[in-house]
Amino acid sequence: MTKKTKAGPKLLVIRNDKLGDFMLAWPALALLRQNLPQAHIAVLVPAYTAPLAERCPSVDQVLADPKLPGEWRNGRALAQLIKPAGFDAVITLFSRFDTGLGVRLAGIPQRYAPATKLAQFFYDHRIPQRRSRSEKPEYEYNQDVVLAYLADQGIAKPKPVEAPYLSFTPAEIKKQKQAFLKQHKIAVTKQLVFVHAGHGGSANNLSLGQYGHLIRDLDAPRKRHFVLTAGPDEEQQVKRLASLVQAPHSIFVSKDGLVEFAKHLAFADLFISGSTGPLHLAAALDRPTAAFYPRRRSSTALRWQTVNGADKRLAFMPPETAAESDMGSIDIGAAAARISKGLL
């Protein structure tokens, strides 16, 4: 996808890893668009997130990472992909060796990236960061790389940005919601609480039993309907969760791609999950979220904080008295009480 080329600089932004990581790059993309409205902004992403990237209002062009086996091989393929575009600068939010090699071989004159790992030597603008310390949210680390580029363009005090970073027209959402309610025979008066028990494996999660306990404690007769969501490979897991749930519920397995999944999340009254990609997708839509994180430094609620408004998010972790990855130590009853009071 390429929109009409604009008069400003041609910029390539790279965040070519998982869905959650990419959604946490949207505030950085918005920061660029807000402060350089005439820039041509392209993104390099994995093929599976490309359709979602095409819906990003800050993006003019989407390039799919070839993802060939071998860092040298993929680096050379990346160079062949991006060199013809003649980018003025590249902003790599999280660099790998193949990515750095590709932008260097492509001859992009200004190359920005965090000053971490061996890949930093492919860049001429290296931004010191200590992400391993997890001292602030990932989306702020991403924005810091953009801020360095903006500062070099003479923009010392950039205009701030805020959620939603992704949105659909009211007509799109109304149509999607009406069809969903009709299909699942749900009354229009019900609050829709989406619960996503699956995860990509990057962080510990609650057990299915804990999710069942949480839904039971959140159930308010005649008031709420629970939508148990799952990715294409999580259908059996969500069916097991459904067998534990007595509250009114439906199963929604996303099989039509991330954009269609996002359109469903856009009408959720609340989204509940562990630290996973769909959580950050819901947050980019500025939907209320309740998330469960381990206390391990690389996976904390601070490091992977969602990008929705501060009044629309709650986060839960194991207590200090428990092991950092002991999700079973989280008090589900107390969490349900806080969710009911703060978000529903």
mmCIF file of C-alpha atoms in Angstrom:
data_model
loop_
_atom_site.group_PDB
_atom_site.id
_atom_site.type_symbol
_atom_site.label_atom_id
_atom_site.label_comp_id
_atom_site.label_asym_id
_atom_site.label_seq_id
_atom_site.Cartn_x
_atom_site.Cartn_y
_atom_site.Cartn_z
ATOM 1 C CA MET A 1 0.000 0.000 0.000
ATOM 2 C CA THR A 2 1.358 3.428 -0.980
ATOM 3 C CA LYS A 3 -0.513 6.698 -0.666
ATOM 4 C CA LYS A 4 0.323 9.819 -2.638
ATOM 5 C CA THR A 5 3.922 10.867 -1.952
ATOM 6 C CA LYS A 6 4.167 14.029 0.157
ATOM 7 C CA ALA A 7 6.512 16.989 -0.132
ATOM 8 C CA GLY A 8 8.423 16.415 3.099
ATOM 9 C CA PRO A 9 11.220 13.952 3.920
ATOM 10 C CA LYS A 10 10.821 10.281 3.077
ATOM 11 C CA LEU A 11 11.038 8.325 6.314
ATOM 12 C CA LEU A 12 11.151 4.612 6.981
ATOM 13 C CA VAL A 13 10.136 3.391 10.455
ATOM 14 C CA ILE A 14 10.972 -0.199 11.382
ATOM 15 C CA ARG A 15 9.254 -2.322 14.016
ATOM 16 C CA ASN A 16 9.185 -5.759 12.425
ATOM 17 C CA ASP A 17 8.498 -8.122 15.300
ATOM 18 C CA LYS A 18 5.275 -9.260 17.018
ATOM 19 C CA LEU A 19 1.807 -7.668 17.034
ATOM 20 C CA GLY A 20 2.095 -6.222 20.550
ATOM 21 C CA ASP A 21 5.491 -4.693 19.804
ATOM 22 C CA PHE A 22 4.126 -3.132 16.633
ATOM 23 C CA MET A 23 1.057 -1.655 18.354
ATOM 24 C CA LEU A 24 3.391 -0.040 20.897
ATOM 25 C CA ALA A 25 5.072 1.719 17.975
ATOM 26 C CA TRP A 26 1.881 3.564 16.996
ATOM 27 C CA PRO A 27 2.445 6.457 19.461
ATOM 28 C CA ALA A 28 5.890 6.958 17.872
ATOM 29 C CA LEU A 29 4.341 6.958 14.401
ATOM 30 C CA ALA A 30 1.685 9.424 15.566
ATOM 31 C CA LEU A 31 4.412 11.654 17.015
ATOM 32 C CA LEU A 32 6.113 11.774 13.623
ATOM 33 C CA ARG A 33 2.878 12.514 11.770
ATOM 34 C CA GLN A 34 1.768 15.193 14.226
ATOM 35 C CA ASN A 35 5.050 17.092 14.005
ATOM 36 C CA LEU A 36 6.000 16.427 10.372
ATOM 37 C CA PRO A 37 2.637 16.464 8.575
ATOM 38 C CA GLN A 38 4.276 16.697 5.145
ATOM 39 C CA ALA A 39 6.609 13.754 5.678
ATOM 40 C CA HIS A 40 6.144 10.549 3.715
ATOM 41 C CA ILE A 41 6.116 7.859 6.397
ATOM 42 C CA ALA A 42 6.657 4.207 5.500
ATOM 43 C CA VAL A 43 6.768 1.263 7.891
ATOM 44 C CA LEU A 44 8.518 -2.084 7.623
ATOM 45 C CA VAL A 45 6.509 -4.802 9.364
ATOM 46 C CA PRO A 46 5.962 -8.575 9.226
ATOM 47 C CA ALA A 47 3.514 -9.653 6.522
ATOM 48 C CA TYR A 48 0.850 -10.690 9.038
ATOM 49 C CA THR A 49 0.580 -7.189 10.545
ATOM 50 C CA ALA A 50 0.743 -5.397 7.177
ATOM 51 C CA PRO A 51 -3.079 -5.189 6.702
ATOM 52 C CA LEU A 52 -3.358 -3.549 10.115
ATOM 53 C CA ALA A 53 -0.497 -1.170 9.311
ATOM 54 C CA GLU A 54 -2.432 -0.070 6.241
ATOM 55 C CA ARG A 55 -5.165 1.219 8.560
ATOM 56 C CA CYS A 56 -2.722 3.333 10.566
ATOM 57 C CA PRO A 57 -3.555 7.029 9.978
ATOM 58 C CA SER A 58 0.107 7.987 10.443
ATOM 59 C CA VAL A 59 1.389 5.740 7.650
ATOM 60 C CA ASP A 60 1.655 6.386 3.917
ATOM 61 C CA GLN A 61 3.382 3.194 2.805
ATOM 62 C CA VAL A 62 3.658 -0.360 4.125
ATOM 63 C CA LEU A 63 6.546 -2.699 3.332
ATOM 64 C CA ALA A 64 6.556 -6.354 4.388
ATOM 65 C CA ASP A 65 9.766 -7.820 5.785
ATOM 66 C CA PRO A 66 10.833 -10.780 3.581
ATOM 67 C CA LYS A 67 11.717 -12.771 6.735
ATOM 68 C CA LEU A 68 14.116 -15.028 4.829
ATOM 69 C CA PRO A 69 16.122 -17.562 6.857
ATOM 70 C CA GLY A 70 19.576 -16.303 7.798
ATOM 71 C CA GLU A 71 20.448 -12.782 8.943
ATOM 72 C CA TRP A 72 22.833 -12.031 6.067
ATOM 73 C CA ARG A 73 20.383 -13.332 3.503
ATOM 74 C CA ASN A 74 17.442 -11.386 4.907
ATOM 75 C CA GLY A 75 19.555 -8.254 5.326
ATOM 76 C CA ARG A 76 20.442 -8.289 1.645
ATOM 77 C CA ALA A 77 16.797 -8.915 0.707
ATOM 78 C CA LEU A 78 15.738 -5.967 2.873
ATOM 79 C CA ALA A 79 18.249 -3.734 1.110
ATOM 80 C CA GLN A 80 16.820 -4.714 -2.270
ATOM 81 C CA LEU A 81 13.314 -4.008 -1.006
ATOM 82 C CA ILE A 82 13.902 -0.550 0.473
ATOM 83 C CA LYS A 83 16.710 0.925 -1.653
ATOM 84 C CA PRO A 84 14.505 1.856 -4.660
ATOM 85 C CA ALA A 85 12.302 4.048 -2.437
ATOM 86 C CA GLY A 86 15.147 6.500 -1.800
ATOM 87 C CA PHE A 87 14.411 7.143 1.858
ATOM 88 C CA ASP A 88 16.024 10.179 3.476
ATOM 89 C CA ALA A 89 16.113 8.622 6.937
ATOM 90 C CA VAL A 90 15.305 5.399 8.736
ATOM 91 C CA ILE A 91 14.122 5.190 12.335
ATOM 92 C CA THR A 92 14.556 1.666 13.660
ATOM 93 C CA LEU A 93 12.710 1.350 16.943
ATOM 94 C CA PHE A 94 14.175 -2.033 17.863
ATOM 95 C CA SER A 95 17.049 -3.226 15.727
ATOM 96 C CA ARG A 96 18.259 -6.658 14.768
ATOM 97 C CA PHE A 97 21.387 -7.521 12.822
ATOM 98 C CA ASP A 98 19.535 -8.224 9.556
ATOM 99 C CA THR A 99 17.586 -4.973 9.851
ATOM 100 C CA GLY A 100 20.713 -2.910 10.469
ATOM 101 C CA LEU A 101 22.548 -4.611 7.615
ATOM 102 C CA GLY A 102 19.633 -3.968 5.277
ATOM 103 C CA VAL A 103 19.348 -0.237 5.924
ATOM 104 C CA ARG A 104 23.121 0.184 5.681
ATOM 105 C CA LEU A 105 23.338 -1.674 2.370
ATOM 106 C CA ALA A 106 20.379 0.368 1.094
ATOM 107 C CA GLY A 107 22.450 3.525 1.564
ATOM 108 C CA ILE A 108 19.884 5.463 3.606
ATOM 109 C CA PRO A 109 21.844 8.599 4.591
ATOM 110 C CA GLN A 110 20.376 9.167 8.087
ATOM 111 C CA ARG A 111 19.990 6.051 10.223
ATOM 112 C CA TYR A 112 18.564 6.199 13.773
ATOM 113 C CA ALA A 113 18.364 3.308 16.247
ATOM 114 C CA PRO A 114 18.845 2.519 19.942
ATOM 115 C CA ALA A 115 22.512 2.212 20.945
ATOM 116 C CA THR A 116 22.167 -1.443 21.873
ATOM 117 C CA LYS A 117 23.454 -4.764 20.533
ATOM 118 C CA LEU A 118 25.869 -5.288 17.667
ATOM 119 C CA ALA A 119 23.352 -3.917 15.153
ATOM 120 C CA GLN A 120 23.909 -0.367 16.445
ATOM 121 C CA PHE A 121 27.098 -0.119 14.384
ATOM 122 C CA PHE A 122 25.055 -0.030 11.188
ATOM 123 C CA TYR A 123 23.580 3.322 12.299
ATOM 124 C CA ASP A 124 25.088 6.799 12.411
ATOM 125 C CA HIS A 125 22.630 8.141 15.030
ATOM 126 C CA ARG A 126 22.601 5.926 18.128
ATOM 127 C CA ILE A 127 20.237 6.763 20.967
ATOM 128 C CA PRO A 128 21.420 5.504 24.389
ATOM 129 C CA GLN A 129 18.753 3.349 26.012
ATOM 130 C CA ARG A 130 18.731 0.739 28.738
ATOM 131 C CA ARG A 131 15.570 -1.138 27.876
ATOM 132 C CA SER A 132 16.715 -4.140 29.897
ATOM 133 C CA ARG A 133 16.202 -2.040 33.032
ATOM 134 C CA SER A 134 12.499 -1.607 32.138
ATOM 135 C CA GLU A 135 12.426 1.831 33.722
ATOM 136 C CA LYS A 136 9.563 3.114 31.562
ATOM 137 C CA PRO A 137 7.011 1.828 29.026
ATOM 138 C CA GLU A 138 8.124 0.293 25.756
ATOM 139 C CA TYR A 139 6.113 2.832 23.770
ATOM 140 C CA GLU A 140 8.124 5.633 25.411
ATOM 141 C CA TYR A 141 11.389 3.936 24.441
ATOM 142 C CA ASN A 142 10.046 3.889 20.877
ATOM 143 C CA GLN A 143 9.102 7.554 21.048
ATOM 144 C CA ASP A 144 12.571 8.464 22.329
ATOM 145 C CA VAL A 145 14.115 7.357 19.025
ATOM 146 C CA VAL A 146 11.621 9.526 17.128
ATOM 147 C CA LEU A 147 12.284 12.449 19.472
ATOM 148 C CA ALA A 148 15.984 12.248 18.640
ATOM 149 C CA TYR A 149 15.188 12.503 14.937
ATOM 150 C CA LEU A 150 12.756 15.404 15.490
ATOM 151 C CA ALA A 151 15.343 17.260 17.579
ATOM 152 C CA ASP A 152 17.804 17.023 14.681
ATOM 153 C CA GLN A 153 15.116 18.574 12.474
ATOM 154 C CA GLY A 154 14.891 21.554 14.818
ATOM 155 C CA ILE A 155 11.756 20.396 16.626
ATOM 156 C CA ALA A 156 12.801 20.616 20.262
ATOM 157 C CA LYS A 157 9.290 20.747 21.742
ATOM 158 C CA PRO A 158 7.121 18.425 19.651
ATOM 159 C CA LYS A 159 3.333 18.454 19.870
ATOM 160 C CA PRO A 160 2.124 15.583 22.072
ATOM 161 C CA VAL A 161 -0.138 12.758 20.929
ATOM 162 C CA GLU A 162 -2.714 10.577 22.670
ATOM 163 C CA ALA A 163 -5.019 7.623 22.042
ATOM 164 C CA PRO A 164 -6.898 6.485 20.071
ATOM 165 C CA TYR A 165 -4.148 5.652 17.600
ATOM 166 C CA LEU A 166 -6.415 3.328 15.629
ATOM 167 C CA SER A 167 -10.069 3.975 14.871
ATOM 168 C CA PHE A 168 -12.842 3.013 12.515
ATOM 169 C CA THR A 169 -15.829 5.048 11.362
ATOM 170 C CA PRO A 170 -18.923 4.950 13.582
ATOM 171 C CA ALA A 171 -20.796 3.361 10.663
ATOM 172 C CA GLU A 172 -18.241 0.527 10.426
ATOM 173 C CA ILE A 173 -18.439 -0.225 14.130
ATOM 174 C CA LYS A 174 -22.235 0.028 14.294
ATOM 175 C CA LYS A 175 -22.580 -2.453 11.436
ATOM 176 C CA GLN A 176 -20.046 -4.842 12.963
ATOM 177 C CA LYS A 177 -21.660 -4.714 16.406
ATOM 178 C CA GLN A 178 -25.192 -5.183 15.120
ATOM 179 C CA ALA A 179 -24.126 -8.241 13.130
ATOM 180 C CA PHE A 180 -22.268 -9.672 16.124
ATOM 181 C CA LEU A 181 -25.180 -9.185 18.526
ATOM 182 C CA LYS A 182 -27.589 -10.774 16.065
ATOM 183 C CA GLN A 183 -25.313 -13.752 15.382
ATOM 184 C CA HIS A 184 -24.792 -14.489 19.075
ATOM 185 C CA LYS A 185 -28.314 -13.525 20.188
ATOM 186 C CA ILE A 186 -27.090 -10.882 22.632
ATOM 187 C CA ALA A 187 -29.378 -8.100 23.879
ATOM 188 C CA VAL A 188 -28.274 -4.593 22.942
ATOM 189 C CA THR A 189 -28.458 -3.596 26.622
ATOM 190 C CA LYS A 190 -25.643 -5.947 27.658
ATOM 191 C CA GLN A 191 -22.146 -4.800 28.529
ATOM 192 C CA LEU A 192 -19.682 -6.716 26.350
ATOM 193 C CA VAL A 193 -16.676 -7.933 28.317
ATOM 194 C CA PHE A 194 -14.056 -9.494 26.034
ATOM 195 C CA VAL A 195 -11.736 -12.044 27.672
ATOM 196 C CA HIS A 196 -8.666 -13.294 25.793
ATOM 197 C CA ALA A 197 -7.022 -16.184 27.629
ATOM 198 C CA GLY A 198 -4.448 -16.988 24.948
ATOM 199 C CA HIS A 199 -1.021 -15.439 24.638
ATOM 200 C CA GLY A 200 1.988 -15.492 22.348
ATOM 201 C CA GLY A 201 4.283 -17.030 24.932
ATOM 202 C CA SER A 202 6.300 -13.895 25.674
ATOM 203 C CA ALA A 203 4.902 -13.549 29.217
ATOM 204 C CA ASN A 204 3.257 -15.719 31.848
ATOM 205 C CA ASN A 205 -0.521 -15.672 31.965
ATOM 206 C CA LEU A 206 -3.384 -16.616 34.251
ATOM 207 C CA SER A 207 -4.599 -20.208 34.140
ATOM 208 C CA LEU A 208 -7.944 -21.036 32.551
ATOM 209 C CA GLY A 209 -9.235 -21.727 36.047
ATOM 210 C CA GLN A 210 -8.290 -18.220 37.135
ATOM 211 C CA TYR A 211 -10.014 -16.712 34.103
ATOM 212 C CA GLY A 212 -13.106 -18.742 34.947
ATOM 213 C CA HIS A 213 -12.925 -17.458 38.532
ATOM 214 C CA LEU A 214 -12.557 -13.869 37.296
ATOM 215 C CA ILE A 215 -15.572 -14.150 34.983
ATOM 216 C CA ARG A 216 -17.663 -15.630 37.798
ATOM 217 C CA ASP A 217 -16.753 -12.733 40.091
ATOM 218 C CA LEU A 218 -17.436 -10.164 37.370
ATOM 219 C CA ASP A 219 -20.769 -11.647 36.371
ATOM 220 C CA ALA A 220 -23.673 -9.311 37.050
ATOM 221 C CA PRO A 221 -27.019 -10.968 36.239
ATOM 222 C CA ARG A 222 -28.848 -9.423 33.279
ATOM 223 C CA LYS A 223 -26.059 -6.862 32.860
ATOM 224 C CA ARG A 224 -22.976 -8.415 31.212
ATOM 225 C CA HIS A 225 -22.173 -10.797 28.395
ATOM 226 C CA PHE A 226 -18.685 -12.291 28.169
ATOM 227 C CA VAL A 227 -17.031 -12.720 24.776
ATOM 228 C CA LEU A 228 -14.288 -15.355 24.948
ATOM 229 C CA THR A 229 -11.854 -14.524 22.153
ATOM 230 C CA ALA A 230 -9.140 -16.615 20.569
ATOM 231 C CA GLY A 231 -6.727 -16.636 17.672
ATOM 232 C CA PRO A 232 -6.920 -19.277 14.924
ATOM 233 C CA ASP A 233 -4.657 -21.678 16.867
ATOM 234 C CA GLU A 234 -6.371 -21.201 20.223
ATOM 235 C CA GLU A 235 -9.830 -22.644 19.504
ATOM 236 C CA GLN A 236 -9.475 -25.693 21.761
ATOM 237 C CA GLN A 237 -8.193 -23.546 24.604
ATOM 238 C CA VAL A 238 -11.139 -21.154 24.423
ATOM 239 C CA LYS A 239 -13.575 -24.072 24.360
ATOM 240 C CA ARG A 240 -12.004 -25.385 27.564
ATOM 241 C CA LEU A 241 -12.449 -21.963 29.144
ATOM 242 C CA ALA A 242 -16.089 -21.880 27.996
ATOM 243 C CA SER A 243 -16.698 -25.171 29.802
ATOM 244 C CA LEU A 244 -15.721 -23.449 33.058
ATOM 245 C CA VAL A 245 -17.998 -20.440 32.566
ATOM 246 C CA GLN A 246 -21.588 -20.325 33.823
ATOM 247 C CA ALA A 247 -22.160 -16.648 33.022
ATOM 248 C CA PRO A 248 -23.752 -15.675 29.676
ATOM 249 C CA HIS A 249 -20.987 -15.969 27.097
ATOM 250 C CA SER A 250 -20.083 -16.446 23.446
ATOM 251 C CA ILE A 251 -16.938 -17.707 21.728
ATOM 252 C CA PHE A 252 -15.325 -15.566 19.050
ATOM 253 C CA VAL A 253 -12.409 -17.113 17.173
ATOM 254 C CA SER A 254 -10.634 -14.574 14.969
ATOM 255 C CA LYS A 255 -10.112 -16.193 11.558
ATOM 256 C CA ASP A 256 -10.511 -13.213 9.230
ATOM 257 C CA GLY A 257 -7.340 -11.290 10.014
ATOM 258 C CA LEU A 258 -6.287 -8.598 12.423
ATOM 259 C CA VAL A 259 -8.355 -5.776 10.919
ATOM 260 C CA GLU A 260 -11.623 -7.679 11.392
ATOM 261 C CA PHE A 261 -10.526 -8.651 14.892
ATOM 262 C CA ALA A 262 -9.810 -4.982 15.667
ATOM 263 C CA LYS A 263 -13.283 -3.973 14.463
ATOM 264 C CA HIS A 264 -14.764 -6.334 17.044
ATOM 265 C CA LEU A 265 -12.527 -5.034 19.822
ATOM 266 C CA ALA A 266 -13.641 -1.509 18.945
ATOM 267 C CA PHE A 267 -17.083 -2.131 20.461
ATOM 268 C CA ALA A 268 -15.867 -3.937 23.586
ATOM 269 C CA ASP A 269 -16.888 -2.308 26.853
ATOM 270 C CA LEU A 270 -13.843 -3.950 28.450
ATOM 271 C CA PHE A 271 -10.967 -6.140 27.259
ATOM 272 C CA ILE A 272 -9.245 -8.524 29.690
ATOM 273 C CA SER A 273 -6.108 -10.571 28.983
ATOM 274 C CA GLY A 274 -2.517 -11.247 29.851
ATOM 275 C CA SER A 275 0.351 -9.288 28.312
ATOM 276 C CA THR A 276 -0.225 -10.148 24.668
ATOM 277 C CA GLY A 277 -0.740 -8.581 21.239
ATOM 278 C CA PRO A 278 -4.565 -8.331 21.330
ATOM 279 C CA LEU A 279 -4.297 -6.369 24.589
ATOM 280 C CA HIS A 280 -2.226 -3.692 22.875
ATOM 281 C CA LEU A 281 -4.545 -3.722 19.886
ATOM 282 C CA ALA A 282 -7.522 -2.996 22.150
ATOM 283 C CA ALA A 283 -5.540 -0.246 23.895
ATOM 284 C CA ALA A 284 -4.637 1.458 20.602
ATOM 285 C CA LEU A 285 -8.404 1.702 20.033
ATOM 286 C CA ASP A 286 -8.577 3.371 23.477
ATOM 287 C CA ARG A 287 -10.843 0.670 24.872
ATOM 288 C CA PRO A 288 -10.793 -0.008 28.633
ATOM 289 C CA THR A 289 -8.359 -2.816 29.485
ATOM 290 C CA ALA A 290 -7.496 -4.965 32.480
ATOM 291 C CA ALA A 291 -4.240 -6.892 32.110
ATOM 292 C CA PHE A 292 -2.305 -9.489 34.103
ATOM 293 C CA TYR A 293 1.500 -9.407 34.093
ATOM 294 C CA PRO A 294 4.342 -11.283 35.779
ATOM 295 C CA ARG A 295 6.607 -9.206 38.018
ATOM 296 C CA ARG A 296 9.757 -10.246 36.091
ATOM 297 C CA ARG A 297 11.633 -7.049 35.188
ATOM 298 C CA SER A 298 11.523 -7.602 31.429
ATOM 299 C CA SER A 299 7.767 -8.290 31.513
ATOM 300 C CA THR A 300 6.337 -5.900 34.109
ATOM 301 C CA ALA A 301 3.178 -3.846 33.845
ATOM 302 C CA LEU A 302 5.323 -0.708 33.570
ATOM 303 C CA ARG A 303 7.482 -1.982 30.697
ATOM 304 C CA TRP A 304 4.479 -3.255 28.707
ATOM 305 C CA GLN A 305 2.020 -0.591 29.786
ATOM 306 C CA THR A 306 -0.854 -0.125 27.357
ATOM 307 C CA VAL A 307 -1.292 3.088 25.345
ATOM 308 C CA ASN A 308 -4.940 3.799 26.208
ATOM 309 C CA GLY A 309 -5.842 6.606 28.578
ATOM 310 C CA ALA A 310 -4.626 6.229 32.170
ATOM 311 C CA ASP A 311 -8.245 6.156 33.403
ATOM 312 C CA LYS A 312 -9.009 3.246 31.070
ATOM 313 C CA ARG A 313 -6.395 0.717 32.175
ATOM 314 C CA LEU A 314 -5.757 -1.507 35.152
ATOM 315 C CA ALA A 315 -2.791 -3.822 35.657
ATOM 316 C CA PHE A 316 -2.250 -6.702 38.060
ATOM 317 C CA MET A 317 0.931 -8.573 39.050
ATOM 318 C CA PRO A 318 1.970 -11.151 41.665
ATOM 319 C CA PRO A 319 2.526 -9.611 45.115
ATOM 320 C CA GLU A 320 6.039 -8.858 46.367
ATOM 321 C CA THR A 321 5.798 -11.832 48.707
ATOM 322 C CA ALA A 322 5.424 -14.275 45.784
ATOM 323 C CA ALA A 323 7.782 -15.417 43.061
ATOM 324 C CA GLU A 324 7.896 -12.912 40.201
ATOM 325 C CA SER A 325 6.265 -15.330 37.723
ATOM 326 C CA ASP A 326 3.795 -16.895 40.142
ATOM 327 C CA MET A 327 0.571 -15.806 38.445
ATOM 328 C CA GLY A 328 -1.357 -18.125 40.765
ATOM 329 C CA SER A 329 -0.604 -15.759 43.648
ATOM 330 C CA ILE A 330 -2.679 -12.933 42.145
ATOM 331 C CA ASP A 331 -5.840 -12.339 44.185
ATOM 332 C CA ILE A 332 -8.528 -12.797 41.520
ATOM 333 C CA GLY A 333 -11.367 -11.721 43.810
ATOM 334 C CA ALA A 334 -9.622 -8.447 44.614
ATOM 335 C CA ALA A 335 -8.824 -7.910 40.923
ATOM 336 C CA ALA A 336 -12.487 -8.446 39.996
ATOM 337 C CA ALA A 337 -13.549 -5.902 42.605
ATOM 338 C CA ARG A 338 -11.147 -3.293 41.255
ATOM 339 C CA ILE A 339 -12.243 -3.957 37.680
ATOM 340 C CA SER A 340 -15.934 -3.687 38.558
ATOM 341 C CA LYS A 341 -15.378 -0.431 40.436
ATOM 342 C CA GLY A 342 -12.930 1.191 38.040
ATOM 343 C CA LEU A 343 -13.892 0.072 34.538
ATOM 344 C CA LEU A 344 -17.466 -1.260 34.482
#
